[in-house]
PDB file of C-alpha atoms in Angstrom:
ATOM      1  CA  ARG A1383      14.565 -29.708  37.613  1.00 44.00           C
ATOM      2  CA  CYS A1384      15.328 -27.196  34.871  1.00 46.00           C
ATOM      3  CA  ALA A1385      15.344 -29.971  32.239  1.00 43.00           C
ATOM      4  CA  ILE A1386      11.854 -31.045  33.309  1.00 42.00           C
ATOM      5  CA  ARG A1387      10.552 -27.516  32.918  1.00 53.00           C
ATOM      6  CA  ARG A1388      12.162 -27.150  29.478  1.00 68.00           C
ATOM      7  CA  ARG A1389      10.438 -30.299  28.225  1.00 80.00           C
ATOM      8  CA  ASN A1390       7.143 -28.545  28.841  1.00 92.00           C
ATOM      9  CA  ILE A1391       8.120 -25.448  26.842  1.00 95.00           C
ATOM     10  CA  VAL A1392       7.639 -25.006  23.099  1.00 97.00           C
ATOM     11  CA  TYR A1393       8.735 -22.289  20.713  1.00 97.00           C
ATOM     12  CA  ILE A1394       6.110 -20.420  18.715  1.00 98.00           C
ATOM     13  CA  ALA A1395       6.755 -18.304  15.603  1.00 97.00           C
ATOM     14  CA  THR A1396       3.985 -16.083  14.208  1.00 97.00           C
ATOM     15  CA  ASP A1397       3.708 -13.901  11.141  1.00 95.00           C
ATOM     16  CA  GLY A1398       0.796 -11.795   9.922  1.00 94.00           C
ATOM     17  CA  ASP A1399      -0.478 -12.846   6.511  1.00 95.00           C
ATOM     18  CA  LYS A1400      -0.302 -10.310   3.673  1.00 91.00           C
ATOM     19  CA  ILE A1401      -0.033  -7.336   6.039  1.00 89.00           C
ATOM     20  CA  GLY A1402       3.662  -6.704   5.327  1.00 85.00           C
ATOM     21  CA  ALA A1403       2.978  -6.743   1.597  1.00 87.00           C
ATOM     22  CA  SER A1404       0.239  -4.134   2.063  1.00 88.00           C
ATOM     23  CA  VAL A1405       2.744  -1.810   3.745  1.00 87.00           C
ATOM     24  CA  GLU A1406       5.306  -2.421   1.003  1.00 88.00           C
ATOM     25  CA  ARG A1407       2.720  -1.679  -1.721  1.00 89.00           C
ATOM     26  CA  ALA A1408       1.780   1.565   0.033  1.00 91.00           C
ATOM     27  CA  ALA A1409       5.450   2.539   0.304  1.00 90.00           C
ATOM     28  CA  LEU A1410       6.064   1.845  -3.374  1.00 92.00           C
ATOM     29  CA  SER A1411       3.051   4.079  -4.145  1.00 92.00           C
ATOM     30  CA  ASN A1412       4.251   6.876  -1.828  1.00 94.00           C
ATOM     31  CA  ASP A1413       0.955   6.510   0.063  1.00 94.00           C
ATOM     32  CA  ILE A1414       1.849   7.796   3.542  1.00 95.00           C
ATOM     33  CA  LYS A1415      -1.767   7.702   4.711  1.00 96.00           C
ATOM     34  CA  GLU A1416      -2.026   3.980   3.890  1.00 93.00           C
ATOM     35  CA  ILE A1417       1.394   3.290   5.442  1.00 93.00           C
ATOM     36  CA  LYS A1418       0.281   4.893   8.720  1.00 94.00           C
ATOM     37  CA  LYS A1419      -3.021   3.002   8.621  1.00 94.00           C
ATOM     38  CA  GLN A1420      -1.268  -0.351   8.098  1.00 92.00           C
ATOM     39  CA  ASP A1421       1.334   0.495  10.751  1.00 92.00           C
ATOM     40  CA  ALA A1422      -1.456   1.120  13.268  1.00 94.00           C
ATOM     41  CA  ILE A1423      -3.074  -2.216  12.325  1.00 95.00           C
ATOM     42  CA  ILE A1424       0.237  -4.064  12.790  1.00 94.00           C
ATOM     43  CA  LYS A1425       0.740  -2.431  16.198  1.00 94.00           C
ATOM     44  CA  LYS A1426      -2.802  -3.356  17.262  1.00 96.00           C
ATOM     45  CA  GLY A1427      -2.223  -6.962  16.190  1.00 96.00           C
ATOM     46  CA  ASN A1428       1.082  -7.152  18.040  1.00 95.00           C
ATOM     47  CA  GLN A1429      -0.503  -5.675  21.153  1.00 97.00           C
ATOM     48  CA  THR A1430      -3.222  -8.338  20.966  1.00 97.00           C
ATOM     49  CA  ILE A1431      -0.651 -11.128  20.705  1.00 97.00           C
ATOM     50  CA  ARG A1432       1.511  -9.654  23.498  1.00 97.00           C
ATOM     51  CA  LYS A1433      -1.524  -9.596  25.834  1.00 97.00           C
ATOM     52  CA  TRP A1434      -2.361 -13.171  24.923  1.00 98.00           C
ATOM     53  CA  ILE A1435       1.233 -14.270  25.639  1.00 97.00           C
ATOM     54  CA  LYS A1436       1.440 -12.356  28.928  1.00 97.00           C
ATOM     55  CA  LYS A1437      -1.806 -13.917  30.186  1.00 97.00           C
ATOM     56  CA  ARG A1438      -0.231 -17.356  29.631  1.00 97.00           C
ATOM     57  CA  LYS A1439       3.176 -16.375  31.056  1.00 96.00           C
ATOM     58  CA  GLY A1440       4.960 -16.862  27.730  1.00 96.00           C
ATOM     59  CA  VAL A1441       8.297 -15.188  26.990  1.00 96.00           C
ATOM     60  CA  ILE A1442       8.778 -13.160  23.802  1.00 96.00           C
ATOM     61  CA  TYR A1443      12.129 -13.450  22.009  1.00 95.00           C
ATOM     62  CA  ILE A1444      11.268 -11.698  18.688  1.00 94.00           C
ATOM     63  CA  ASP A1445       8.934  -8.714  18.452  1.00 92.00           C
ATOM     64  CA  GLY A1446       9.293  -6.763  15.226  1.00 88.00           C
ATOM     65  CA  GLY A1447       7.166  -5.814  12.267  1.00 86.00           C
ATOM     66  CA  ASP A1448       4.297  -8.275  12.012  1.00 89.00           C
ATOM     67  CA  ASP A1449       6.376 -11.102  13.552  1.00 93.00           C
ATOM     68  CA  ILE A1450       6.264 -12.181  17.171  1.00 96.00           C
ATOM     69  CA  SER A1451       7.997 -15.324  18.400  1.00 97.00           C
ATOM     70  CA  PHE A1452       7.868 -16.634  21.945  1.00 97.00           C
ATOM     71  CA  THR A1453       8.124 -19.594  24.277  1.00 97.00           C
ATOM     72  CA  LEU A1454       5.021 -21.062  25.822  1.00 96.00           C
ATOM     73  CA  HIS A1455       4.086 -23.893  28.157  1.00 96.00           C
ATOM     74  CA  LYS A1456       2.740 -26.846  26.170  1.00 96.00           C
ATOM     75  CA  LYS A1457      -0.501 -26.812  28.152  1.00 96.00           C
ATOM     76  CA  HIS A1458      -1.483 -23.670  26.184  1.00 97.00           C
ATOM     77  CA  LEU A1459      -1.050 -25.141  22.701  1.00 96.00           C
ATOM     78  CA  ASN A1460      -4.790 -25.698  22.316  1.00 96.00           C
ATOM     79  CA  ASP A1461      -5.279 -21.950  22.896  1.00 96.00           C
ATOM     80  CA  LEU A1462      -3.304 -20.930  19.796  1.00 97.00           C
ATOM     81  CA  GLU A1463      -6.403 -20.937  17.603  1.00 97.00           C
ATOM     82  CA  ASP A1464      -7.958 -18.430  20.022  1.00 97.00           C
ATOM     83  CA  MET A1465      -4.859 -16.210  19.625  1.00 97.00           C
ATOM     84  CA  ARG A1466      -5.260 -16.343  15.843  1.00 98.00           C
ATOM     85  CA  LYS A1467      -8.943 -15.420  16.147  1.00 98.00           C
ATOM     86  CA  GLN A1468      -8.139 -12.468  18.420  1.00 98.00           C
ATOM     87  CA  TYR A1469      -5.488 -11.303  15.946  1.00 97.00           C
ATOM     88  CA  HIS A1470      -7.934 -11.505  13.046  1.00 97.00           C
ATOM     89  CA  ASP A1471     -10.617  -9.672  15.044  1.00 98.00           C
ATOM     90  CA  ALA A1472      -8.122  -6.898  15.868  1.00 97.00           C
ATOM     91  CA  THR A1473      -6.555  -6.523  12.413  1.00 96.00           C
ATOM     92  CA  GLY A1474      -8.755  -8.073   9.745  1.00 96.00           C
ATOM     93  CA  TYR A1475      -5.712 -10.157   8.731  1.00 96.00           C
ATOM     94  CA  THR A1476      -4.962 -13.817   9.331  1.00 97.00           C
ATOM     95  CA  LEU A1477      -1.936 -15.229  11.161  1.00 97.00           C
ATOM     96  CA  THR A1478       0.355 -18.143  10.360  1.00 97.00           C
ATOM     97  CA  VAL A1479       1.842 -19.970  13.346  1.00 98.00           C
ATOM     98  CA  GLY A1480       4.701 -22.458  13.646  1.00 98.00           C
ATOM     99  CA  ILE A1481       5.399 -24.675  16.669  1.00 98.00           C
ATOM    100  CA  GLY A1482       8.679 -26.402  17.473  1.00 97.00           C
ATOM    101  CA  ASP A1483      11.007 -27.625  20.186  1.00 95.00           C
ATOM    102  CA  SER A1484      13.580 -25.009  19.136  1.00 95.00           C
ATOM    103  CA  ILE A1485      13.645 -21.538  17.628  1.00 95.00           C
ATOM    104  CA  SER A1486      14.547 -22.896  14.189  1.00 93.00           C
ATOM    105  CA  GLU A1487      11.893 -25.618  14.261  1.00 96.00           C
ATOM    106  CA  ALA A1488       9.184 -23.069  15.073  1.00 96.00           C
ATOM    107  CA  ALA A1489      10.440 -20.739  12.338  1.00 94.00           C
ATOM    108  CA  HIS A1490      10.530 -23.549   9.765  1.00 94.00           C
ATOM    109  CA  ALA A1491       7.019 -24.710  10.722  1.00 96.00           C
ATOM    110  CA  MET A1492       5.792 -21.126  10.255  1.00 96.00           C
ATOM    111  CA  VAL A1493       7.546 -20.799   6.869  1.00 94.00           C
ATOM    112  CA  TYR A1494       5.966 -24.101   5.834  1.00 94.00           C
ATOM    113  CA  GLY A1495       2.545 -22.638   6.684  1.00 95.00           C
ATOM    114  CA  LYS A1496       3.318 -19.612   4.512  1.00 93.00           C
ATOM    115  CA  LEU A1497       4.341 -21.880   1.628  1.00 91.00           C
ATOM    116  CA  LYS A1498       1.192 -23.978   1.996  1.00 93.00           C
ATOM    117  CA  GLY A1499      -1.322 -21.128   1.804  1.00 94.00           C
ATOM    118  CA  LYS A1500      -0.972 -19.160   5.054  1.00 96.00           C
ATOM    119  CA  ASN A1501      -3.652 -18.823   7.776  1.00 97.00           C
ATOM    120  CA  GLN A1502      -2.731 -22.009   9.628  1.00 96.00           C
ATOM    121  CA  ILE A1503      -0.892 -23.599  12.547  1.00 97.00           C
ATOM    122  CA  ASN A1504       1.835 -26.179  11.889  1.00 97.00           C
ATOM    123  CA  LYS A1505       3.980 -28.240  14.260  1.00 97.00           C
ATOM    124  CA  TRP A1506       7.501 -28.953  13.062  1.00 96.00           C
ATOM    125  CA  SER A1507       8.218 -32.413  11.680  1.00 95.00           C
ATOM    126  CA  PRO A1508      11.054 -33.931   9.633  1.00 93.00           C
ATOM    127  CA  GLU A1509       8.758 -33.777   6.569  1.00 93.00           C
ATOM    128  CA  ILE A1510       8.229 -30.045   7.084  1.00 92.00           C
ATOM    129  CA  GLU A1511      11.978 -29.556   7.496  1.00 90.00           C
ATOM    130  CA  SER A1512      12.623 -31.367   4.214  1.00 89.00           C
ATOM    131  CA  ILE A1513      10.119 -29.220   2.306  1.00 88.00           C
ATOM    132  CA  VAL A1514      11.316 -25.918   3.792  1.00 87.00           C
ATOM    133  CA  SER A1515      14.997 -26.720   3.259  1.00 84.00           C
ATOM    134  CA  GLN A1516      14.319 -27.394  -0.448  1.00 83.00           C
ATOM    135  CA  HIS A1517      12.522 -24.086  -0.898  1.00 76.00           C
ATOM    136  CA  ASP A1518      14.912 -21.226  -1.564  1.00 64.00           C
ATOM    137  CA  GLU A1519      12.846 -18.318  -2.832  1.00 59.00           C
ATOM    138  CA  LYS A1520      14.726 -15.283  -4.115  1.00 53.00           C
ATOM    139  CA  PRO A1521      13.494 -11.875  -2.878  1.00 51.00           C
ATOM    140  CA  GLU A1522      12.356 -10.848  -6.359  1.00 55.00           C
ATOM    141  CA  GLU A1523      10.257 -14.035  -6.622  1.00 59.00           C
ATOM    142  CA  LYS A1524       8.639 -13.242  -3.274  1.00 56.00           C
ATOM    143  CA  TYR A1525       7.842  -9.685  -4.350  1.00 52.00           C
ATOM    144  CA  ALA A1526       6.430 -10.831  -7.689  1.00 60.00           C
ATOM    145  CA  LYS A1527       4.219 -13.388  -5.949  1.00 60.00           C
ATOM    146  CA  GLU A1528       2.897 -10.710  -3.564  1.00 57.00           C
ATOM    147  CA  GLY A1529       2.097  -8.387  -6.452  1.00 59.00           C
ATOM    148  CA  LEU A1530       4.888  -5.917  -5.684  1.00 53.00           C
ATOM    149  CA  LEU A1531       6.779  -6.515  -8.913  1.00 52.00           C
ATOM    150  CA  THR A1532       5.626  -7.593 -12.324  1.00 51.00           C
ATOM    151  CA  LYS A1533       7.700  -9.817 -14.554  1.00 47.00           C
ATOM    152  CA  GLU A1534       8.597  -8.234 -17.884  1.00 45.00           C
TER     153      GLU A1534
END
């Protein structure tokens, strides 16, 4: 009976797009007012997602920063676009979502979405796994891409 239930459950990984970089830029500029503003936006977005998950009886397993990951019954997969819309309405930022049959699959599908332009939903596949496993971005490359560092 438990195995039947598990087949109907998927893992979802979410990450706000560009919101973390806005906090990092504010921190590097010593802009406490902007940091507090962005922190409030992140909290509002997370609250929106938590409500959405609770309404669908999902179970959160990561809740930190602008990332929330959770399990969800497959019957709610078509509602994920509504969650992204609610997040955008609450924060002004977009959301990238990954779906998988395991924690790592969901995370890799979300990372793939980030690599392919953000603001999207992706379901894990072997092709996605291959692309993500080949991509090994160094932290300084990530920061440079997000405008936090400039190359000399």
